[in-house]
Amino acid sequence: MASAAVMDRLVARSLAGNAPLNVHFDVTYRCNERCVHCYLDHADHGEMTTAEIKRVLAELADAGTLFLTFSGGEIFLRPDFFELLACARKLRFDVTLKTNALLITEERAAELRRLGVRRIQISLYSADAAIHDAITKVPGSFARTLEALCFCHTQGLLVKISCPLMKQNIAVWREVQALADSLGVTFIMDPTISPMMDGDRSTLRMRLAPSELLPVMQAPVFDSPAPAPAKDDAADMAAAFDNIPCSAGHNSLYISPYGDVYPCVQLPLPTGNLREKSFAEIWYGSAQMRRVRNVKESDLAICNDCAIRQHCQRCPGLAFMEDGDLGGPSQRACELAEAAARIAGVRDPVSGLRALGRLHATSNSHPAQLVHIAALSTPQEREAL
């Protein structure tokens, strides 16, 4: 494993040169669970063949990709998955797997280790079997997933429990943390619940309000910064991320089972299809990919002058999916930023979007006009309004 300093330099250089360092590759949307919060269409509309995926993997290697995440759907539903994994390892990718682990046997866990997989992220929604099974809609899935998790851990794989937080499991998140600690594995909890890829927003009924997330946001385990990089490396990283909203489309991307290339799994803006063009043609030549890269932090309407911007973790993908604008504010991010600012001690924090709403309340302008004003005028001019 590369040192933190080496990794920082690698990331900085990939961002500076738009090298596709990280690729998230869903090899199928088919799944043997039916999780209540899932954003995918689980039907098979013509997945790439084994040969097609192998060709794409070779193109990614030629382009300089190092970190490859295989995900789905459920990756082990593909009968050729171990063949694809062997190909990826032969091409020297550092491979991470995302799975519900229902199909991982003791023998398969050993094969994963033999092929050189180091990391595996396993979805577990509760330490309570009834809650987990109610979310997956598969009776017995908790026991099967937990058994497979132990198989992988015993083989020496770096196992991480992934627990998306939603209304169904927010009351028991500490038990998931305790379970991970007892098993000697790491865990991640993420409050992101996304609309479905077809735009259906029914999944957002499971999303937690900021007030419901406060106990989680205040927990020490969610406030554990990584070791600070060396001075020179920190300068390289700061320069690389300067004015870039996130890494999507800059050094990371997402590929669907049908060969569609997106800047990120949470940014459903198609930039090309790998059955029609080579990866290099899409990555370096797509107008839509350039559109994403051209969005700069300094150009973000409303966000640029937000008083609590340092507490915000705006996701361009969610801003695009939920609010319709790559360069505009994200209502969800604004709400969470206000909650984070309160935790940090800010009295009555007001996000840029709420400040705009207050301006609207005292103005005759239409909200869309106010967004336009916010994007084009200076802070002094807006104050004068």
mmCIF file of C-alpha atoms in Angstrom:
data_model
loop_
_atom_site.group_PDB
_atom_site.id
_atom_site.type_symbol
_atom_site.label_atom_id
_atom_site.label_comp_id
_atom_site.label_asym_id
_atom_site.label_seq_id
_atom_site.Cartn_x
_atom_site.Cartn_y
_atom_site.Cartn_z
ATOM 1 C CA MET A 1 0.000 0.000 0.000
ATOM 2 C CA ALA A 2 1.375 3.398 -0.948
ATOM 3 C CA SER A 3 2.180 5.845 1.843
ATOM 4 C CA ALA A 4 -0.151 8.767 2.479
ATOM 5 C CA ALA A 5 2.403 11.174 1.020
ATOM 6 C CA VAL A 6 2.746 9.148 -2.184
ATOM 7 C CA MET A 7 -1.039 8.867 -2.448
ATOM 8 C CA ASP A 8 -1.482 12.614 -2.006
ATOM 9 C CA ARG A 9 0.979 13.309 -4.807
ATOM 10 C CA LEU A 10 -0.687 10.734 -7.032
ATOM 11 C CA VAL A 11 -4.131 12.259 -6.514
ATOM 12 C CA ALA A 12 -2.827 15.786 -7.064
ATOM 13 C CA ARG A 13 -1.133 14.848 -10.328
ATOM 14 C CA SER A 14 -4.158 12.929 -11.603
ATOM 15 C CA LEU A 15 -6.401 15.923 -10.941
ATOM 16 C CA ALA A 16 -3.976 18.302 -12.612
ATOM 17 C CA GLY A 17 -3.790 16.118 -15.720
ATOM 18 C CA ASN A 18 -7.375 14.767 -15.765
ATOM 19 C CA ALA A 19 -6.053 11.225 -15.492
ATOM 20 C CA PRO A 20 -8.868 8.686 -14.794
ATOM 21 C CA LEU A 21 -7.349 7.427 -11.545
ATOM 22 C CA ASN A 22 -10.559 6.039 -9.980
ATOM 23 C CA VAL A 23 -13.286 4.107 -11.794
ATOM 24 C CA HIS A 24 -16.543 2.834 -10.298
ATOM 25 C CA PHE A 25 -17.814 0.067 -12.594
ATOM 26 C CA ASP A 26 -21.261 -1.455 -12.104
ATOM 27 C CA VAL A 27 -21.124 -4.778 -13.945
ATOM 28 C CA THR A 28 -24.841 -5.494 -13.402
ATOM 29 C CA TYR A 29 -27.960 -3.856 -12.004
ATOM 30 C CA ARG A 30 -29.514 -7.245 -11.278
ATOM 31 C CA CYS A 31 -29.759 -7.964 -7.563
ATOM 32 C CA ASN A 32 -30.917 -10.702 -5.188
ATOM 33 C CA GLU A 33 -32.182 -8.117 -2.692
ATOM 34 C CA ARG A 34 -34.876 -5.473 -3.118
ATOM 35 C CA CYS A 35 -33.706 -2.784 -0.724
ATOM 36 C CA VAL A 36 -36.339 -0.152 -0.011
ATOM 37 C CA HIS A 37 -33.961 2.750 -0.696
ATOM 38 C CA CYS A 38 -32.305 1.416 -3.870
ATOM 39 C CA TYR A 39 -32.123 3.792 -6.838
ATOM 40 C CA LEU A 40 -31.596 1.132 -9.546
ATOM 41 C CA ASP A 41 -33.772 -0.587 -12.122
ATOM 42 C CA HIS A 42 -32.888 -4.241 -11.539
ATOM 43 C CA ALA A 43 -33.974 -5.509 -14.961
ATOM 44 C CA ASP A 44 -31.283 -6.527 -17.450
ATOM 45 C CA HIS A 45 -31.554 -4.255 -20.494
ATOM 46 C CA GLY A 46 -28.539 -5.711 -22.253
ATOM 47 C CA GLU A 47 -25.459 -5.831 -20.043
ATOM 48 C CA MET A 48 -22.038 -5.721 -21.639
ATOM 49 C CA THR A 49 -20.648 -9.128 -22.468
ATOM 50 C CA THR A 50 -17.544 -10.645 -20.922
ATOM 51 C CA ALA A 51 -15.498 -9.701 -23.982
ATOM 52 C CA GLU A 52 -16.812 -6.137 -23.994
ATOM 53 C CA ILE A 53 -15.959 -5.604 -20.332
ATOM 54 C CA LYS A 54 -12.480 -7.062 -20.794
ATOM 55 C CA ARG A 55 -11.887 -4.657 -23.679
ATOM 56 C CA VAL A 56 -13.017 -1.726 -21.535
ATOM 57 C CA LEU A 57 -10.750 -2.834 -18.691
ATOM 58 C CA ALA A 58 -7.774 -2.868 -21.074
ATOM 59 C CA GLU A 59 -8.665 0.646 -22.272
ATOM 60 C CA LEU A 60 -8.881 1.870 -18.680
ATOM 61 C CA ALA A 61 -5.464 0.402 -17.924
ATOM 62 C CA ASP A 62 -4.007 2.111 -20.999
ATOM 63 C CA ALA A 63 -5.516 5.420 -19.838
ATOM 64 C CA GLY A 64 -3.843 5.153 -16.441
ATOM 65 C CA THR A 65 -6.623 3.952 -14.147
ATOM 66 C CA LEU A 66 -5.274 2.460 -10.917
ATOM 67 C CA PHE A 67 -8.212 2.083 -8.543
ATOM 68 C CA LEU A 68 -11.153 0.021 -9.767
ATOM 69 C CA THR A 69 -14.369 -0.613 -7.840
ATOM 70 C CA PHE A 70 -16.629 -3.414 -9.042
ATOM 71 C CA SER A 71 -20.192 -2.890 -7.893
ATOM 72 C CA GLY A 72 -23.813 -3.414 -8.878
ATOM 73 C CA GLY A 73 -26.577 -4.566 -8.388
ATOM 74 C CA GLU A 74 -25.006 -7.692 -7.002
ATOM 75 C CA ILE A 75 -21.683 -8.457 -8.673
ATOM 76 C CA PHE A 76 -21.753 -12.195 -7.937
ATOM 77 C CA LEU A 77 -24.920 -12.656 -9.993
ATOM 78 C CA ARG A 78 -22.688 -12.471 -13.074
ATOM 79 C CA PRO A 79 -21.491 -16.020 -13.762
ATOM 80 C CA ASP A 80 -18.352 -14.555 -15.336
ATOM 81 C CA PHE A 81 -17.480 -12.328 -12.377
ATOM 82 C CA PHE A 82 -14.380 -14.235 -11.275
ATOM 83 C CA GLU A 83 -13.163 -14.207 -14.883
ATOM 84 C CA LEU A 84 -13.603 -10.412 -14.960
ATOM 85 C CA LEU A 85 -11.871 -10.087 -11.613
ATOM 86 C CA ALA A 86 -8.927 -12.191 -12.787
ATOM 87 C CA CYS A 87 -8.640 -9.963 -15.865
ATOM 88 C CA ALA A 88 -8.682 -6.831 -13.725
ATOM 89 C CA ARG A 89 -5.964 -8.135 -11.440
ATOM 90 C CA LYS A 90 -3.836 -9.210 -14.414
ATOM 91 C CA LEU A 91 -4.050 -5.592 -15.590
ATOM 92 C CA ARG A 92 -2.744 -4.562 -12.142
ATOM 93 C CA PHE A 93 -5.800 -2.671 -10.927
ATOM 94 C CA ASP A 94 -6.166 -2.167 -7.192
ATOM 95 C CA VAL A 95 -9.639 -3.693 -6.831
ATOM 96 C CA THR A 96 -12.401 -2.925 -4.350
ATOM 97 C CA LEU A 97 -15.644 -4.920 -4.336
ATOM 98 C CA LYS A 98 -19.075 -3.706 -3.223
ATOM 99 C CA THR A 99 -21.542 -6.470 -2.460
ATOM 100 C CA ASN A 100 -24.353 -7.656 -0.201
ATOM 101 C CA ALA A 101 -22.263 -10.862 0.184
ATOM 102 C CA LEU A 102 -25.238 -13.229 0.028
ATOM 103 C CA LEU A 103 -23.431 -15.352 -2.572
ATOM 104 C CA ILE A 104 -20.002 -15.403 -0.907
ATOM 105 C CA THR A 105 -19.137 -18.856 0.384
ATOM 106 C CA GLU A 106 -16.027 -19.829 2.329
ATOM 107 C CA GLU A 107 -14.494 -21.088 -0.927
ATOM 108 C CA ARG A 108 -15.313 -17.890 -2.802
ATOM 109 C CA ALA A 109 -13.796 -15.775 -0.043
ATOM 110 C CA ALA A 110 -10.586 -17.776 -0.376
ATOM 111 C CA GLU A 111 -10.637 -17.264 -4.160
ATOM 112 C CA LEU A 112 -11.016 -13.509 -3.695
ATOM 113 C CA ARG A 113 -7.923 -13.520 -1.522
ATOM 114 C CA ARG A 114 -6.016 -15.689 -4.004
ATOM 115 C CA LEU A 115 -6.790 -13.238 -6.804
ATOM 116 C CA GLY A 116 -5.384 -10.377 -4.776
ATOM 117 C CA VAL A 117 -8.504 -8.477 -3.731
ATOM 118 C CA ARG A 118 -7.667 -6.444 -0.653
ATOM 119 C CA ARG A 119 -10.859 -4.507 0.083
ATOM 120 C CA ILE A 120 -14.475 -5.533 0.152
ATOM 121 C CA GLN A 121 -17.368 -3.309 1.194
ATOM 122 C CA ILE A 122 -20.415 -5.180 2.433
ATOM 123 C CA SER A 123 -23.857 -3.649 2.912
ATOM 124 C CA LEU A 124 -25.310 -4.231 6.377
ATOM 125 C CA TYR A 125 -28.219 -2.082 7.496
ATOM 126 C CA SER A 126 -28.565 -3.013 11.149
ATOM 127 C CA ALA A 127 -27.225 -5.287 13.868
ATOM 128 C CA ASP A 128 -30.845 -6.375 14.289
ATOM 129 C CA ALA A 129 -31.752 -9.110 11.805
ATOM 130 C CA ALA A 130 -35.402 -8.050 11.639
ATOM 131 C CA ILE A 131 -34.533 -4.463 10.663
ATOM 132 C CA HIS A 132 -31.896 -5.518 8.121
ATOM 133 C CA ASP A 133 -34.190 -8.102 6.513
ATOM 134 C CA ALA A 134 -37.070 -5.617 6.359
ATOM 135 C CA ILE A 135 -34.855 -3.202 4.405
ATOM 136 C CA THR A 136 -33.535 -5.852 1.988
ATOM 137 C CA LYS A 137 -36.935 -7.606 1.740
ATOM 138 C CA VAL A 138 -35.068 -10.953 1.875
ATOM 139 C CA PRO A 139 -35.747 -13.088 4.949
ATOM 140 C CA GLY A 140 -32.527 -14.503 6.395
ATOM 141 C CA SER A 141 -30.306 -12.021 4.529
ATOM 142 C CA PHE A 142 -28.781 -10.658 7.753
ATOM 143 C CA ALA A 143 -27.499 -14.056 8.854
ATOM 144 C CA ARG A 144 -26.155 -14.900 5.404
ATOM 145 C CA THR A 145 -24.415 -11.533 4.988
ATOM 146 C CA LEU A 146 -22.864 -11.694 8.458
ATOM 147 C CA GLU A 147 -21.559 -15.218 7.836
ATOM 148 C CA ALA A 148 -19.994 -14.176 4.515
ATOM 149 C CA LEU A 149 -18.480 -11.086 6.138
ATOM 150 C CA CYS A 150 -16.729 -13.374 8.619
ATOM 151 C CA PHE A 151 -15.493 -15.612 5.776
ATOM 152 C CA CYS A 152 -13.883 -12.584 4.109
ATOM 153 C CA HIS A 153 -12.398 -11.226 7.325
ATOM 154 C CA THR A 154 -10.893 -14.631 8.143
ATOM 155 C CA GLN A 155 -9.200 -14.642 4.727
ATOM 156 C CA GLY A 156 -7.469 -11.361 5.572
ATOM 157 C CA LEU A 157 -9.494 -9.145 3.250
ATOM 158 C CA LEU A 158 -9.950 -5.559 4.414
ATOM 159 C CA VAL A 159 -13.661 -5.633 5.185
ATOM 160 C CA LYS A 160 -15.758 -2.503 5.560
ATOM 161 C CA ILE A 161 -19.395 -2.466 6.609
ATOM 162 C CA SER A 162 -21.442 0.039 4.615
ATOM 163 C CA CYS A 163 -24.577 1.233 6.354
ATOM 164 C CA PRO A 164 -26.689 3.838 4.551
ATOM 165 C CA LEU A 165 -28.738 5.721 7.132
ATOM 166 C CA MET A 166 -32.479 6.081 6.645
ATOM 167 C CA LYS A 167 -35.646 6.308 8.684
ATOM 168 C CA GLN A 168 -35.766 2.534 9.099
ATOM 169 C CA ASN A 169 -32.403 2.204 10.883
ATOM 170 C CA ILE A 170 -31.432 5.574 12.360
ATOM 171 C CA ALA A 171 -32.391 4.437 15.870
ATOM 172 C CA VAL A 172 -29.895 1.560 15.828
ATOM 173 C CA TRP A 173 -26.810 3.025 14.124
ATOM 174 C CA ARG A 174 -24.690 2.723 17.279
ATOM 175 C CA GLU A 175 -25.332 -1.026 17.314
ATOM 176 C CA VAL A 176 -23.855 -1.282 13.804
ATOM 177 C CA GLN A 177 -20.769 0.556 15.041
ATOM 178 C CA ALA A 178 -20.523 -1.831 18.006
ATOM 179 C CA LEU A 179 -20.929 -4.854 15.721
ATOM 180 C CA ALA A 180 -18.135 -3.628 13.435
ATOM 181 C CA ASP A 181 -15.873 -3.064 16.454
ATOM 182 C CA SER A 182 -16.606 -6.533 17.816
ATOM 183 C CA LEU A 183 -15.758 -8.113 14.453
ATOM 184 C CA GLY A 184 -12.591 -6.051 14.013
ATOM 185 C CA VAL A 185 -13.719 -4.444 10.760
ATOM 186 C CA THR A 186 -14.203 -0.825 9.726
ATOM 187 C CA PHE A 187 -17.515 0.776 8.883
ATOM 188 C CA ILE A 188 -18.996 3.726 7.059
ATOM 189 C CA MET A 189 -22.383 5.346 7.573
ATOM 190 C CA ASP A 190 -23.781 7.561 4.853
ATOM 191 C CA PRO A 191 -27.009 9.598 5.056
ATOM 192 C CA THR A 192 -27.192 9.988 1.268
ATOM 193 C CA ILE A 193 -30.456 8.644 -0.113
ATOM 194 C CA SER A 194 -30.705 9.463 -3.820
ATOM 195 C CA PRO A 195 -33.577 9.678 -6.290
ATOM 196 C CA MET A 196 -33.809 6.699 -8.622
ATOM 197 C CA MET A 197 -31.784 6.888 -11.807
ATOM 198 C CA ASP A 198 -34.965 7.393 -13.839
ATOM 199 C CA GLY A 199 -35.830 10.468 -11.756
ATOM 200 C CA ASP A 200 -38.381 8.778 -9.475
ATOM 201 C CA ARG A 201 -38.156 10.481 -6.073
ATOM 202 C CA SER A 202 -40.121 7.936 -4.041
ATOM 203 C CA THR A 203 -36.904 6.761 -2.370
ATOM 204 C CA LEU A 204 -36.533 10.180 -0.741
ATOM 205 C CA ARG A 205 -39.306 9.217 1.682
ATOM 206 C CA MET A 206 -36.598 7.262 3.525
ATOM 207 C CA ARG A 207 -34.279 10.285 3.756
ATOM 208 C CA LEU A 208 -33.541 11.673 7.215
ATOM 209 C CA ALA A 209 -34.116 15.281 8.164
ATOM 210 C CA PRO A 210 -31.040 17.151 9.448
ATOM 211 C CA SER A 211 -32.551 17.196 12.947
ATOM 212 C CA GLU A 212 -32.727 13.378 12.869
ATOM 213 C CA LEU A 213 -29.066 13.204 11.815
ATOM 214 C CA LEU A 214 -27.716 15.464 14.563
ATOM 215 C CA PRO A 215 -26.756 12.614 16.961
ATOM 216 C CA VAL A 216 -24.790 10.954 14.160
ATOM 217 C CA MET A 217 -23.136 14.183 13.024
ATOM 218 C CA GLN A 218 -22.059 14.903 16.608
ATOM 219 C CA ALA A 219 -20.522 11.480 17.176
ATOM 220 C CA PRO A 220 -16.685 11.479 17.507
ATOM 221 C CA VAL A 221 -16.375 8.634 15.018
ATOM 222 C CA PHE A 222 -17.668 10.991 12.302
ATOM 223 C CA ASP A 223 -15.129 13.647 13.216
ATOM 224 C CA SER A 224 -11.853 11.761 12.813
ATOM 225 C CA PRO A 225 -9.705 13.673 10.302
ATOM 226 C CA ALA A 226 -7.074 11.830 8.333
ATOM 227 C CA PRO A 227 -3.439 12.510 9.241
ATOM 228 C CA ALA A 228 -2.331 15.842 7.836
ATOM 229 C CA PRO A 229 -0.122 15.518 4.751
ATOM 230 C CA ALA A 230 3.392 16.882 4.700
ATOM 231 C CA LYS A 231 3.668 20.593 3.919
ATOM 232 C CA ASP A 232 4.687 20.143 0.283
ATOM 233 C CA ASP A 233 2.066 17.462 -0.303
ATOM 234 C CA ALA A 234 -0.634 19.610 1.305
ATOM 235 C CA ALA A 235 0.291 22.439 -1.064
ATOM 236 C CA ASP A 236 0.093 20.075 -4.047
ATOM 237 C CA MET A 237 -3.349 18.825 -2.958
ATOM 238 C CA ALA A 238 -4.660 22.329 -2.306
ATOM 239 C CA ALA A 239 -3.492 23.459 -5.727
ATOM 240 C CA ALA A 240 -5.024 20.396 -7.406
ATOM 241 C CA PHE A 241 -8.440 20.889 -5.785
ATOM 242 C CA ASP A 242 -8.346 24.662 -6.111
ATOM 243 C CA ASN A 243 -11.664 25.790 -7.607
ATOM 244 C CA ILE A 244 -12.821 22.202 -8.343
ATOM 245 C CA PRO A 245 -16.188 21.222 -6.772
ATOM 246 C CA CYS A 246 -15.226 17.526 -6.577
ATOM 247 C CA SER A 247 -13.212 14.866 -8.374
ATOM 248 C CA ALA A 248 -16.092 13.677 -10.628
ATOM 249 C CA GLY A 249 -15.054 13.968 -14.260
ATOM 250 C CA HIS A 250 -11.600 15.187 -13.255
ATOM 251 C CA ASN A 251 -9.897 11.997 -12.028
ATOM 252 C CA SER A 252 -12.874 9.740 -11.319
ATOM 253 C CA LEU A 253 -15.856 8.389 -13.264
ATOM 254 C CA TYR A 254 -18.631 5.831 -13.360
ATOM 255 C CA ILE A 255 -19.445 3.127 -15.929
ATOM 256 C CA SER A 256 -22.846 1.428 -16.119
ATOM 257 C CA PRO A 257 -23.468 -2.241 -17.055
ATOM 258 C CA TYR A 258 -24.541 -1.006 -20.505
ATOM 259 C CA GLY A 259 -21.332 0.867 -21.231
ATOM 260 C CA ASP A 260 -22.606 4.353 -20.449
ATOM 261 C CA VAL A 261 -19.939 6.655 -19.000
ATOM 262 C CA TYR A 262 -20.885 9.247 -16.374
ATOM 263 C CA PRO A 263 -18.760 11.650 -14.311
ATOM 264 C CA CYS A 264 -20.028 9.916 -11.145
ATOM 265 C CA VAL A 265 -22.608 7.367 -10.033
ATOM 266 C CA GLN A 266 -24.470 10.296 -8.413
ATOM 267 C CA LEU A 267 -24.182 12.498 -11.490
ATOM 268 C CA PRO A 268 -26.376 10.886 -14.194
ATOM 269 C CA LEU A 269 -25.151 13.041 -17.048
ATOM 270 C CA PRO A 270 -24.269 10.646 -19.895
ATOM 271 C CA THR A 271 -21.042 11.515 -21.697
ATOM 272 C CA GLY A 272 -20.783 8.619 -24.147
ATOM 273 C CA ASN A 273 -21.179 4.877 -24.580
ATOM 274 C CA LEU A 274 -18.305 2.394 -24.688
ATOM 275 C CA ARG A 275 -20.062 0.256 -27.277
ATOM 276 C CA GLU A 276 -19.944 3.200 -29.665
ATOM 277 C CA LYS A 277 -16.663 4.922 -28.786
ATOM 278 C CA SER A 278 -13.400 4.086 -27.072
ATOM 279 C CA PHE A 279 -12.840 5.159 -23.497
ATOM 280 C CA ALA A 280 -10.194 7.680 -24.544
ATOM 281 C CA GLU A 281 -12.578 9.295 -27.046
ATOM 282 C CA ILE A 282 -15.194 9.757 -24.339
ATOM 283 C CA TRP A 283 -12.903 10.758 -21.471
ATOM 284 C CA TYR A 284 -10.876 13.287 -23.445
ATOM 285 C CA GLY A 285 -13.327 14.307 -26.157
ATOM 286 C CA SER A 286 -16.841 14.378 -24.710
ATOM 287 C CA ALA A 287 -18.503 17.803 -24.668
ATOM 288 C CA GLN A 288 -20.540 16.767 -21.635
ATOM 289 C CA MET A 289 -17.410 15.743 -19.730
ATOM 290 C CA ARG A 290 -15.896 19.122 -20.567
ATOM 291 C CA ARG A 291 -19.083 20.749 -19.308
ATOM 292 C CA VAL A 292 -18.573 19.112 -15.918
ATOM 293 C CA ARG A 293 -14.896 20.046 -15.807
ATOM 294 C CA ASN A 294 -15.704 23.645 -16.640
ATOM 295 C CA VAL A 295 -17.812 24.091 -13.491
ATOM 296 C CA LYS A 296 -15.668 25.985 -10.984
ATOM 297 C CA GLU A 297 -16.268 26.664 -7.316
ATOM 298 C CA SER A 298 -15.943 30.375 -7.958
ATOM 299 C CA ASP A 299 -18.774 30.204 -10.523
ATOM 300 C CA LEU A 300 -21.348 28.570 -8.251
ATOM 301 C CA ALA A 301 -24.402 30.800 -8.046
ATOM 302 C CA ILE A 302 -25.439 31.588 -4.453
ATOM 303 C CA CYS A 303 -22.818 29.237 -2.964
ATOM 304 C CA ASN A 304 -19.885 31.520 -3.620
ATOM 305 C CA ASP A 305 -20.869 34.081 -0.988
ATOM 306 C CA CYS A 306 -22.586 31.734 1.473
ATOM 307 C CA ALA A 307 -21.724 32.635 5.063
ATOM 308 C CA ILE A 308 -21.429 28.981 6.120
ATOM 309 C CA ARG A 309 -19.788 27.582 3.033
ATOM 310 C CA GLN A 310 -16.953 26.024 5.040
ATOM 311 C CA HIS A 311 -19.505 23.678 6.642
ATOM 312 C CA CYS A 312 -21.014 22.576 3.315
ATOM 313 C CA GLN A 313 -20.404 19.307 1.488
ATOM 314 C CA ARG A 314 -22.327 20.155 -1.656
ATOM 315 C CA CYS A 315 -22.523 17.292 -4.152
ATOM 316 C CA PRO A 316 -22.702 18.461 -7.793
ATOM 317 C CA GLY A 317 -24.578 15.281 -8.674
ATOM 318 C CA LEU A 318 -27.345 15.843 -6.135
ATOM 319 C CA ALA A 319 -27.534 19.512 -7.143
ATOM 320 C CA PHE A 320 -28.027 18.334 -10.738
ATOM 321 C CA MET A 321 -30.483 15.501 -9.975
ATOM 322 C CA GLU A 322 -32.602 17.240 -7.351
ATOM 323 C CA ASP A 323 -32.301 20.931 -8.145
ATOM 324 C CA GLY A 324 -31.598 20.794 -11.881
ATOM 325 C CA ASP A 325 -28.366 22.774 -12.082
ATOM 326 C CA LEU A 326 -24.725 21.638 -12.025
ATOM 327 C CA GLY A 327 -23.695 25.144 -11.052
ATOM 328 C CA GLY A 328 -26.501 25.909 -8.647
ATOM 329 C CA PRO A 329 -27.145 25.302 -4.969
ATOM 330 C CA SER A 330 -28.261 22.003 -3.479
ATOM 331 C CA GLN A 331 -31.139 22.350 -1.052
ATOM 332 C CA ARG A 332 -30.089 19.179 0.764
ATOM 333 C CA ALA A 333 -26.501 20.388 1.118
ATOM 334 C CA CYS A 334 -27.724 23.747 2.447
ATOM 335 C CA GLU A 335 -29.848 22.039 5.102
ATOM 336 C CA LEU A 336 -26.986 19.802 6.242
ATOM 337 C CA ALA A 337 -24.553 22.736 6.204
ATOM 338 C CA GLU A 338 -26.779 24.639 8.598
ATOM 339 C CA ALA A 339 -26.889 21.615 10.918
ATOM 340 C CA ALA A 340 -23.102 21.210 10.758
ATOM 341 C CA ALA A 341 -22.612 24.919 11.440
ATOM 342 C CA ARG A 342 -24.814 24.703 14.547
ATOM 343 C CA ILE A 343 -22.714 21.808 15.815
ATOM 344 C CA ALA A 344 -19.609 23.938 15.227
ATOM 345 C CA GLY A 345 -21.077 26.706 17.375
ATOM 346 C CA VAL A 346 -22.466 29.097 14.756
ATOM 347 C CA ARG A 347 -25.532 30.896 16.098
ATOM 348 C CA ASP A 348 -28.502 30.980 13.710
ATOM 349 C CA PRO A 349 -26.575 29.805 10.630
ATOM 350 C CA VAL A 350 -28.155 30.843 7.350
ATOM 351 C CA SER A 351 -27.231 29.073 4.114
ATOM 352 C CA GLY A 352 -26.965 30.939 0.838
ATOM 353 C CA LEU A 353 -30.204 29.364 -0.387
ATOM 354 C CA ARG A 354 -32.135 30.408 2.736
ATOM 355 C CA ALA A 355 -30.645 33.890 2.522
ATOM 356 C CA LEU A 356 -31.967 34.064 -1.040
ATOM 357 C CA GLY A 357 -35.371 32.983 0.241
ATOM 358 C CA ARG A 358 -35.334 35.832 2.741
ATOM 359 C CA LEU A 359 -34.458 38.198 -0.096
ATOM 360 C CA HIS A 360 -37.394 36.808 -2.069
ATOM 361 C CA ALA A 361 -39.711 37.438 0.882
ATOM 362 C CA THR A 362 -38.872 41.152 0.800
ATOM 363 C CA SER A 363 -38.700 41.499 -2.988
ATOM 364 C CA ASN A 364 -41.113 41.596 -5.883
ATOM 365 C CA SER A 365 -38.747 39.489 -7.982
ATOM 366 C CA HIS A 366 -39.531 35.945 -9.088
ATOM 367 C CA PRO A 367 -37.238 33.327 -7.432
ATOM 368 C CA ALA A 368 -35.651 32.480 -10.789
ATOM 369 C CA GLN A 369 -34.809 36.153 -11.265
ATOM 370 C CA LEU A 370 -33.153 36.203 -7.856
ATOM 371 C CA VAL A 371 -30.984 33.227 -8.748
ATOM 372 C CA HIS A 372 -29.932 35.078 -11.890
ATOM 373 C CA ILE A 373 -29.154 38.180 -9.831
ATOM 374 C CA ALA A 374 -27.138 36.106 -7.361
ATOM 375 C CA ALA A 375 -25.103 34.623 -10.182
ATOM 376 C CA LEU A 376 -24.326 37.873 -11.962
ATOM 377 C CA SER A 377 -24.029 40.617 -9.379
ATOM 378 C CA THR A 378 -21.471 41.441 -6.702
ATOM 379 C CA PRO A 379 -22.183 41.007 -2.961
ATOM 380 C CA GLN A 380 -22.422 44.798 -2.632
ATOM 381 C CA GLU A 381 -25.000 44.987 -5.453
ATOM 382 C CA ARG A 382 -27.050 42.187 -3.934
ATOM 383 C CA GLU A 383 -26.992 43.941 -0.572
ATOM 384 C CA ALA A 384 -28.265 47.086 -2.252
ATOM 385 C CA LEU A 385 -31.256 45.148 -3.563
#
